[in-house]
Short mmCIF file of C-alpha atoms in Angstrom, two decimals:
data_model
loop_
_atom_site.label_atom_id
_atom_site.label_comp_id
_atom_site.label_asym_id
_atom_site.label_seq_id
_atom_site.Cartn_x
_atom_site.Cartn_y
_atom_site.Cartn_z
CA MET I 1 -58.28 10.81 21.16
CA LEU I 2 -58.59 10.74 17.92
CA THR I 3 -60.24 14.07 18.08
CA ALA I 4 -57.43 15.66 20.36
CA VAL I 5 -55.20 14.27 18.45
CA PHE I 6 -56.13 15.57 15.66
CA ARG I 7 -56.54 19.12 17.54
CA MET I 8 -52.80 18.80 18.04
CA TRP I 9 -52.47 18.35 14.46
CA LEU I 10 -53.70 21.48 14.02
CA LEU I 11 -52.08 23.41 16.45
CA ALA I 12 -48.81 21.74 14.83
CA GLY I 13 -49.48 23.83 11.63
CA ILE I 14 -50.63 20.45 9.40
CA ALA I 15 -52.82 22.74 7.78
CA LEU I 16 -54.12 20.81 5.01
CA VAL I 17 -53.20 22.84 0.82
CA ALA I 18 -57.24 22.68 -0.29
CA GLY I 19 -57.49 22.65 -4.68
CA THR I 20 -58.07 26.69 -4.31
CA SER I 21 -55.46 27.61 -1.16
CA ALA I 22 -53.45 29.98 -3.45
CA GLY I 23 -56.74 31.47 -3.67
CA HIS I 24 -58.32 34.66 -5.66
CA ALA I 25 -58.59 37.76 -3.12
CA ARG I 26 -56.63 40.39 -2.54
CA GLU I 27 -57.34 41.99 0.65
CA PRO I 28 -55.11 44.99 1.56
CA ILE I 29 -51.97 43.98 3.55
CA TRP I 30 -52.98 46.50 6.44
CA THR I 31 -55.40 44.58 7.37
CA HIS I 32 -53.93 41.68 8.92
CA ASN I 33 -52.55 41.06 12.16
CA GLU I 34 -48.92 39.14 12.88
CA PRO I 35 -49.81 36.64 15.43
CA PRO I 36 -48.36 37.15 18.71
CA LEU I 37 -44.21 35.70 19.46
CA ARG I 38 -43.77 33.50 21.10
CA LEU I 39 -40.71 31.54 22.67
CA ILE I 40 -38.78 29.31 21.28
CA ASP I 41 -39.64 25.27 22.26
CA GLN I 42 -37.12 24.06 23.14
CA GLU I 43 -37.92 20.19 22.39
CA ASP I 44 -37.92 21.75 19.05
CA LYS I 45 -33.53 21.47 19.71
CA THR I 46 -33.70 18.02 20.83
CA PRO I 47 -32.02 15.74 17.42
CA VAL I 48 -33.98 13.14 16.07
CA ARG I 49 -33.64 9.92 17.65
CA VAL I 50 -33.21 7.21 15.42
CA LEU I 51 -32.34 3.08 15.14
CA PRO I 52 -29.00 2.42 15.79
CA ASP I 53 -27.44 1.35 12.20
CA ASN I 54 -26.08 -2.11 13.81
CA ALA I 55 -30.32 -2.88 15.12
CA LYS I 56 -32.41 -4.16 12.58
CA PRO I 57 -36.60 -2.89 12.75
CA PRO I 58 -38.82 -4.64 14.88
CA THR I 59 -40.31 -7.73 13.36
CA LEU I 60 -44.27 -7.05 13.12
CA SER I 61 -46.32 -10.11 13.63
CA PRO I 62 -49.35 -11.34 11.26
CA THR I 63 -51.13 -10.74 13.85
CA ALA I 64 -50.88 -7.31 14.68
CA LEU I 65 -50.08 -6.57 10.74
CA GLY I 66 -53.47 -8.17 10.89
CA ASN I 67 -55.35 -6.05 13.51
CA LEU I 68 -54.38 -3.15 12.11
CA ARG I 69 -55.47 -3.91 8.59
CA ARG I 70 -59.08 -4.53 9.89
CA TYR I 71 -59.12 -1.90 12.01
CA TRP I 72 -58.49 0.48 8.67
CA LEU I 73 -60.78 -1.51 6.70
CA GLU I 74 -63.64 -0.64 9.36
CA LEU I 75 -62.49 2.84 9.40
CA ILE I 76 -63.45 3.26 6.37
CA SER I 77 -66.25 1.74 5.90
CA ASP I 78 -68.08 3.74 9.24
CA TYR I 79 -66.53 6.91 7.21
CA ARG I 80 -68.06 5.90 3.77
CA LEU I 81 -65.04 6.62 2.26
CA PRO I 82 -64.68 6.39 -1.78
CA GLY I 83 -61.44 4.40 -1.39
CA ALA I 84 -57.86 4.51 0.57
CA ALA I 85 -54.43 2.80 -0.29
CA ILE I 86 -52.63 2.02 2.73
CA ALA I 87 -48.88 0.78 3.36
CA ILE I 88 -47.01 -0.04 6.06
CA VAL I 89 -43.29 -0.22 5.44
CA GLN I 90 -39.56 -0.54 6.58
CA PRO I 91 -35.67 -0.09 5.11
CA GLU I 92 -36.64 -4.30 3.15
CA GLY I 93 -39.99 -3.07 1.69
CA VAL I 94 -43.99 -3.13 1.95
CA VAL I 95 -44.66 -5.59 5.30
CA GLU I 96 -48.77 -4.79 5.07
CA GLU I 97 -50.58 -3.23 2.31
CA THR I 98 -54.32 -2.07 1.53
CA CYS I 99 -56.25 -1.29 -1.15
CA VAL I 100 -59.73 -0.33 -0.76
CA GLY I 101 -62.64 1.13 -2.51
CA LEU I 102 -63.08 2.59 -6.10
CA ARG I 103 -61.37 5.44 -7.65
CA ASN I 104 -64.34 7.40 -8.71
CA ILE I 105 -67.87 6.03 -7.16
CA ARG I 106 -69.89 6.76 -10.45
CA GLU I 107 -67.35 3.86 -12.18
CA SER I 108 -66.59 0.39 -11.39
CA ASP I 109 -62.74 0.29 -11.47
CA GLU I 110 -61.13 -0.64 -8.00
CA ILE I 111 -58.19 1.27 -6.36
CA ASP I 112 -54.96 -0.86 -6.04
CA ALA I 113 -51.30 -0.20 -5.57
CA ASP I 114 -50.51 1.90 -8.86
CA THR I 115 -52.99 4.50 -8.60
CA LEU I 116 -52.10 7.57 -8.68
CA PHE I 117 -53.61 9.54 -6.37
CA ASN I 118 -52.49 13.67 -5.91
CA LEU I 119 -50.04 13.99 -2.74
CA GLY I 120 -50.54 17.95 -1.94
CA GLU I 121 -48.30 19.71 0.53
CA ALA I 122 -46.37 16.14 0.97
CA THR I 123 -44.47 17.03 -1.93
CA LEU I 124 -42.35 19.53 -0.57
CA ALA I 125 -41.17 16.56 1.67
CA PHE I 126 -40.41 14.92 -1.14
CA THR I 127 -38.81 18.24 -2.69
CA THR I 128 -36.70 19.09 -0.28
CA LEU I 129 -35.36 15.45 -1.09
CA LEU I 130 -34.30 16.43 -4.36
CA ALA I 131 -31.91 19.11 -2.16
CA ALA I 132 -30.82 16.54 0.08
CA THR I 133 -29.42 14.74 -3.25
CA GLU I 134 -27.33 18.01 -3.68
CA ASP I 135 -25.63 18.51 0.33
CA ARG I 136 -22.41 18.27 0.60
CA PRO I 137 -20.26 19.00 3.94
CA ASP I 138 -18.01 21.56 2.22
CA ARG I 139 -21.81 23.26 0.57
CA PRO I 140 -24.05 22.33 2.64
CA ILE I 141 -27.32 23.38 0.31
CA PHE I 142 -29.74 24.09 2.94
CA GLU I 143 -27.70 26.87 4.43
CA ARG I 144 -26.77 27.78 0.90
CA LYS I 145 -27.78 31.87 0.51
CA ALA I 146 -30.25 32.09 -2.06
CA THR I 147 -28.83 35.11 -3.74
CA THR I 148 -25.60 32.98 -4.55
CA ILE I 149 -27.66 30.28 -6.64
CA SER I 150 -30.85 33.14 -8.81
CA PRO I 151 -30.74 36.82 -9.17
CA LEU I 152 -34.49 35.49 -9.65
CA PHE I 153 -34.31 36.10 -5.89
CA LYS I 154 -35.48 38.81 -4.31
CA MET I 155 -37.28 40.72 -0.72
CA THR I 156 -37.73 43.98 -0.30
CA GLU I 157 -35.28 44.42 2.53
CA PRO I 158 -31.80 44.53 1.65
CA ARG I 159 -30.42 42.48 5.32
CA ALA I 160 -33.45 39.61 4.32
CA GLN I 161 -32.44 39.14 0.52
CA ALA I 162 -28.85 38.89 1.72
CA ASN I 163 -28.97 36.27 4.73
CA ALA I 164 -32.19 34.40 3.83
CA THR I 165 -30.65 30.51 2.55
CA VAL I 166 -32.77 27.92 1.00
CA GLY I 167 -33.63 26.05 4.11
CA ASP I 168 -34.84 29.50 5.37
CA LEU I 169 -37.71 29.40 2.38
CA PHE I 170 -38.12 25.79 2.56
CA ALA I 171 -38.93 26.02 6.82
CA MET I 172 -41.18 28.76 6.31
CA THR I 173 -38.46 30.97 8.46
CA ALA I 174 -37.67 33.34 5.56
CA GLY I 175 -40.06 36.79 6.82
CA VAL I 176 -42.66 35.91 3.71
CA PRO I 177 -46.07 36.86 5.25
CA THR I 178 -48.44 34.06 6.11
CA TYR I 179 -51.40 36.03 3.42
CA SER I 180 -49.20 36.49 0.19
CA ASP I 181 -50.58 33.21 -0.92
CA LYS I 182 -53.80 34.40 -1.58
CA ILE I 183 -52.87 36.43 -4.44
CA LEU I 184 -51.69 33.90 -6.83
CA ASP I 185 -53.99 32.35 -9.04
CA PRO I 186 -52.61 28.74 -10.70
CA GLN I 187 -54.77 28.51 -13.28
CA TRP I 188 -52.82 31.57 -14.87
CA ALA I 189 -50.06 32.11 -12.97
CA GLN I 190 -45.81 31.37 -13.59
CA PRO I 191 -43.41 30.00 -11.85
CA GLU I 192 -41.82 33.11 -12.63
CA ASP I 193 -44.68 35.00 -10.69
CA VAL I 194 -43.83 33.51 -7.67
CA PHE I 195 -40.59 34.92 -7.39
CA ALA I 196 -41.92 38.19 -8.70
CA LEU I 197 -44.80 38.16 -6.01
CA LEU I 198 -41.94 37.17 -2.95
CA GLY I 199 -39.97 40.32 -4.37
CA GLN I 200 -43.26 42.80 -3.86
CA ALA I 201 -44.28 40.68 -0.69
CA PRO I 202 -43.12 43.52 2.66
CA VAL I 203 -40.63 40.85 5.12
CA MET I 204 -42.39 40.17 8.48
CA SER I 205 -38.79 39.47 10.52
CA GLN I 206 -35.82 38.47 9.66
CA PRO I 207 -34.84 35.27 8.18
CA GLY I 208 -34.34 32.36 10.63
CA GLN I 209 -36.45 33.81 13.57
CA HIS I 210 -39.76 32.85 13.25
CA PHE I 211 -42.04 30.76 11.82
CA ARG I 212 -44.68 32.47 9.27
CA TYR I 213 -46.74 29.17 7.00
CA SER I 214 -46.12 30.79 3.40
CA GLN I 215 -46.44 28.32 0.46
CA LEU I 216 -44.68 31.43 -1.57
CA SER I 217 -41.75 30.95 0.05
CA ALA I 218 -41.23 26.95 -0.22
CA THR I 219 -42.38 26.55 -3.56
CA VAL I 220 -39.23 29.56 -4.10
CA GLY I 221 -37.25 26.75 -2.02
CA GLY I 222 -37.28 24.36 -4.15
CA TYR I 223 -37.54 26.58 -7.44
CA LEU I 224 -33.69 27.73 -6.30
CA ALA I 225 -32.98 23.38 -5.06
CA ALA I 226 -33.57 22.53 -8.00
CA MET I 227 -31.67 25.52 -10.21
CA GLU I 228 -28.37 24.93 -7.81
CA VAL I 229 -28.84 20.95 -8.96
CA GLY I 230 -30.00 21.70 -13.09
CA ASN I 231 -29.31 23.80 -15.95
CA GLN I 232 -30.48 27.16 -15.23
CA LYS I 233 -30.45 28.39 -18.68
CA ARG I 234 -33.72 25.91 -19.25
CA GLY I 235 -37.19 27.34 -18.13
CA LEU I 236 -37.89 27.32 -14.11
CA TYR I 237 -40.95 24.96 -14.07
CA SER I 238 -38.87 22.70 -17.20
CA ASN I 239 -35.36 21.95 -15.27
CA PHE I 240 -37.49 21.35 -11.89
CA ILE I 241 -39.20 18.19 -13.59
CA ASP I 242 -36.13 17.37 -14.99
CA VAL I 243 -33.96 17.57 -11.89
CA MET I 244 -37.04 15.38 -10.27
CA GLN I 245 -36.66 12.92 -12.99
CA GLN I 246 -33.16 12.26 -13.45
CA ARG I 247 -32.76 12.88 -9.45
CA LEU I 248 -34.92 11.49 -7.56
CA ILE I 249 -37.54 9.37 -9.78
CA SER I 250 -35.94 7.30 -11.65
CA PRO I 251 -33.03 6.72 -9.61
CA LEU I 252 -36.19 5.24 -6.91
CA GLY I 253 -37.70 3.41 -9.12
CA MET I 254 -40.91 5.71 -9.46
CA THR I 255 -42.58 4.12 -12.45
CA ARG I 256 -46.17 5.93 -12.33
CA ALA I 257 -44.76 9.41 -10.05
CA THR I 258 -45.48 12.41 -12.26
CA PHE I 259 -46.08 16.19 -11.83
CA SER I 260 -48.48 15.65 -15.50
CA PRO I 261 -52.27 16.11 -14.90
CA ARG I 262 -52.17 15.16 -18.37
CA LYS I 263 -50.11 12.53 -18.30
CA ALA I 264 -51.87 11.00 -14.67
CA LYS I 265 -55.40 10.81 -16.92
CA GLU I 266 -53.97 9.20 -19.69
CA SER I 267 -52.46 6.56 -17.92
CA GLY I 268 -56.16 5.15 -17.10
CA ASN I 269 -55.40 4.83 -13.20
CA VAL I 270 -55.72 7.73 -11.11
CA ALA I 271 -58.36 8.45 -8.46
CA THR I 272 -61.02 11.08 -8.70
CA GLY I 273 -61.28 13.48 -5.65
CA HIS I 274 -64.91 13.74 -3.95
CA ILE I 275 -66.70 15.86 -1.68
CA LYS I 276 -69.07 14.81 0.94
CA ALA I 277 -72.83 14.65 0.37
CA GLU I 278 -74.92 14.11 2.83
CA PHE I 279 -75.17 10.23 2.94
CA SER I 280 -72.43 9.63 0.40
CA TYR I 281 -69.96 11.26 -1.81
CA ASN I 282 -70.33 12.86 -5.25
CA PRO I 283 -66.87 12.90 -7.63
CA ALA I 284 -65.01 16.61 -7.36
CA TYR I 285 -63.78 17.80 -10.46
CA PHE I 286 -62.33 21.29 -10.87
CA GLU I 287 -59.80 22.44 -13.24
CA GLU I 288 -56.12 22.61 -12.60
CA PRO I 289 -53.52 23.50 -15.17
CA GLU I 290 -50.51 21.26 -16.71
CA ARG I 291 -47.65 23.35 -15.45
CA HIS I 292 -48.65 24.18 -11.89
CA PRO I 293 -46.60 27.25 -10.22
CA MET I 294 -46.38 25.95 -7.41
CA ALA I 295 -45.37 22.15 -8.60
CA PRO I 296 -42.74 22.15 -5.78
CA LEU I 297 -45.15 22.13 -2.67
CA SER I 298 -48.18 20.21 -3.88
CA GLY I 299 -47.56 19.46 -8.10
CA LEU I 300 -47.06 15.50 -6.90
CA ARG I 301 -49.18 12.87 -8.54
CA ILE I 302 -47.65 9.43 -6.36
CA SER I 303 -49.22 5.54 -6.82
CA LEU I 304 -48.62 3.31 -3.33
CA ASN I 305 -46.11 1.80 -4.85
CA ASP I 306 -43.78 4.97 -5.49
CA ALA I 307 -44.71 6.30 -2.30
CA ALA I 308 -43.36 3.26 -0.41
CA ARG I 309 -39.66 3.09 -2.52
CA TRP I 310 -39.50 7.23 -1.24
CA LEU I 311 -40.79 5.92 2.25
CA GLN I 312 -37.69 3.20 2.21
CA THR I 313 -34.70 5.33 1.03
CA GLU I 314 -36.10 7.75 4.02
CA LEU I 315 -36.31 5.03 6.09
CA ALA I 316 -32.82 4.35 4.85
CA GLN I 317 -31.58 7.20 5.24
CA GLY I 318 -30.25 8.28 1.98
CA ILE I 319 -30.49 4.56 0.28
CA ALA I 320 -32.65 4.14 -2.89
CA PRO I 321 -34.55 0.28 -2.95
CA ASP I 322 -31.80 -0.51 -5.65
CA GLY I 323 -29.26 0.24 -3.05
CA THR I 324 -27.72 3.04 -4.44
CA ARG I 325 -26.95 5.47 -1.88
CA ILE I 326 -28.21 9.15 -3.02
CA ALA I 327 -28.12 11.12 -0.28
CA GLN I 328 -26.06 11.23 2.73
CA PRO I 329 -27.88 10.48 6.44
CA ILE I 330 -27.23 13.79 7.50
CA SER I 331 -28.23 15.20 4.86
CA ILE I 332 -31.76 13.23 5.52
CA ARG I 333 -32.33 13.64 9.03
CA GLU I 334 -31.61 17.59 8.81
CA ARG I 335 -35.36 17.72 7.13
CA TRP I 336 -37.29 15.77 9.75
CA GLN I 337 -35.89 18.39 12.82
CA PRO I 338 -37.97 20.79 13.22
CA ALA I 339 -36.13 24.91 13.15
CA ALA I 340 -35.55 26.45 16.61
CA VAL I 341 -37.32 29.66 15.79
CA GLN I 342 -40.36 31.06 17.36
CA ASN I 343 -44.02 30.09 17.03
CA SER I 344 -42.16 26.47 14.24
CA GLU I 345 -45.11 24.66 15.30
CA HIS I 346 -42.44 21.75 14.85
CA ARG I 347 -41.61 21.90 11.28
CA GLY I 348 -38.83 21.44 9.34
CA LEU I 349 -38.26 21.04 5.58
CA GLY I 350 -41.30 19.65 4.55
CA TRP I 351 -41.70 17.59 7.28
CA THR I 352 -43.43 18.05 11.43
CA ARG I 353 -42.48 16.17 14.02
CA LEU I 354 -44.80 14.94 16.74
CA TYR I 355 -45.04 12.37 20.05
CA HIS I 356 -47.83 10.10 20.36
CA ALA I 357 -47.69 8.64 23.80
CA GLU I 358 -43.49 9.49 23.21
CA THR I 359 -43.80 7.92 20.35
CA GLU I 360 -41.60 10.36 17.89
CA VAL I 361 -43.44 10.62 14.56
CA VAL I 362 -41.98 13.08 11.58
CA LEU I 363 -45.15 13.70 8.87
CA ALA I 364 -45.53 14.92 6.04
CA ILE I 365 -49.21 15.66 5.34
CA GLY I 366 -50.97 17.32 2.72
CA GLN I 367 -54.90 17.93 0.04
CA TYR I 368 -55.00 18.85 -3.16
CA GLY I 369 -58.42 18.57 -5.16
CA GLU I 370 -60.33 16.97 -2.40
CA GLN I 371 -57.96 13.79 -2.29
CA SER I 372 -56.03 13.88 1.25
CA ALA I 373 -52.00 11.99 1.68
CA ALA I 374 -49.65 11.36 4.99
CA ILE I 375 -46.31 9.89 4.73
CA GLY I 376 -45.14 8.79 7.99
CA ILE I 377 -41.67 8.04 9.98
CA TYR I 378 -40.81 6.86 12.82
CA PRO I 379 -37.59 7.22 13.13
CA ALA I 380 -37.24 4.82 16.60
CA TYR I 381 -38.43 2.44 14.80
CA ARG I 382 -37.13 2.78 11.03
CA THR I 383 -40.62 2.26 9.86
CA GLY I 384 -43.17 4.43 8.50
CA PHE I 385 -46.75 4.28 6.68
CA VAL I 386 -48.86 5.33 3.87
CA VAL I 387 -51.73 6.61 3.39
CA LEU I 388 -53.26 8.36 0.23
CA THR I 389 -57.52 8.42 -0.22
CA ASN I 390 -59.61 10.38 -2.44
CA SER I 391 -61.16 12.31 0.12
CA GLY I 392 -60.70 15.63 1.28
CA ASP I 393 -62.64 16.22 4.59
CA ALA I 394 -62.58 15.48 7.93
CA ASP I 395 -63.53 11.92 8.02
CA ALA I 396 -60.07 11.82 5.42
CA GLU I 397 -58.52 13.68 7.94
CA ARG I 398 -59.43 11.09 10.86
CA LEU I 399 -58.70 8.08 8.49
CA LEU I 400 -54.96 9.67 8.70
CA GLN I 401 -54.80 10.61 11.90
CA ALA I 402 -56.30 6.60 13.40
CA VAL I 403 -53.32 5.27 10.48
CA ALA I 404 -50.69 6.82 12.58
CA LEU I 405 -51.48 6.07 15.35
CA GLY I 406 -52.22 2.80 15.42
CA CYS I 407 -48.60 2.14 13.71
CA ALA I 408 -47.34 4.09 16.99
CA GLU I 409 -49.15 2.12 19.39
CA MET I 410 -48.75 -1.34 17.28
CA LEU I 411 -44.45 -0.19 17.41
CA LYS I 412 -44.71 0.41 20.94
CA GLU I 413 -45.80 -3.40 21.98
CA SER I 414 -43.56 -4.58 19.17
CA ARG I 415 -40.43 -3.00 21.32
CA GLN I 416 -39.46 -5.74 23.77
CA SER I 417 -37.22 -7.51 22.09
CA ASP I 418 -35.39 -4.90 20.47
CA PRO I 419 -32.73 -2.61 21.37
CA THR I 420 -33.11 1.41 22.71
CA PRO I 421 -33.01 4.24 19.86
CA THR I 422 -29.92 6.34 20.13
CA ILE I 423 -30.41 10.03 19.40
CA ALA I 424 -28.07 11.13 15.83
CA ARG I 425 -26.48 13.90 17.63
CA GLU I 426 -24.97 14.51 14.31
CA VAL I 427 -28.74 16.30 13.34
CA THR I 428 -28.29 19.67 14.79
CA ALA I 429 -30.90 22.50 15.55
CA GLN I 430 -31.29 24.40 12.85
#
């Protein structure tokens, strides 16, 4: 079953972003073939199903949670993973937590709930939450034309440039070709280079018509959202970091999260990525820029405690753990909704919606620096999970899948005495 689900995840476009994913090769653009167009999946137009406001999340028994925890530990042991940090979260807080293994197998320091991991492309879901804090009924940010935010935004086709929205860029439906990701080298590039490259890339389709995986597109969307929130006179990167800190990291009480590799290392509690050897794992050391040009897509380092606080805010539909509302419920849920476009792969604004045994789950998954991460939300149960592991191989992926499946089964079994979820009709297809 895990193998079948893994194939489904890959087909759903949850391609894990490796540390060298931006690539260095410069292939001629005419050597790339476009995938065949598929019709819009009508399932993508179905609104996300959420638990009614007057209903409580299911009560998870100590026995069920204990069985799930033992299952996780067996998997980690069987796969011989270096370590992992896993939590089950509801709006009120963490209901189950497991931290196991070593930050670096060559050293003796154990992983705990404050250990920092690379979040990888799951960072994009956090960046769209930043945009949601600026979303207003009279000025919806995801529908805002990119050209109205900054003159830096350029596309090679005038109509696409005029019509592309922040939502199109986040959802990777702006018409940006996938192969443009291979041109940018994060070791030397600056955020301004991301905009320059977008301004030179061919437009493959008009915005809002066709999904094409594009790190470039999503990154530009993140910088534009930060520019709308912050001070456009500051540099792109500095402004992005400042507004992330002011709008999300501080209000959510995320005391460890950082976009700085230097600060993460200086904290003294950071996980090292590992590469699988024949019978074990070896630490993976690689250079990463202090100011990553694609920070809105894959630059966040996060602990289990901080990820849980973020997830609490998602589950409470915009209410931070301290009770402060940072975004409206409709703005939170709109990000979970898949884009109703050709070849959508069920992706929305940083999130991908899938189903397991009729259980809806919204996922943000990433991999960077031989580390893997997953944030999952079961909207109909107002419950979610976090998985962070310092391995980036297939066994780490299997652990992520197994946690998602195990949680879905546990929640289904807990549904006996809970109300049936209703459709959140406010969330419209994009």
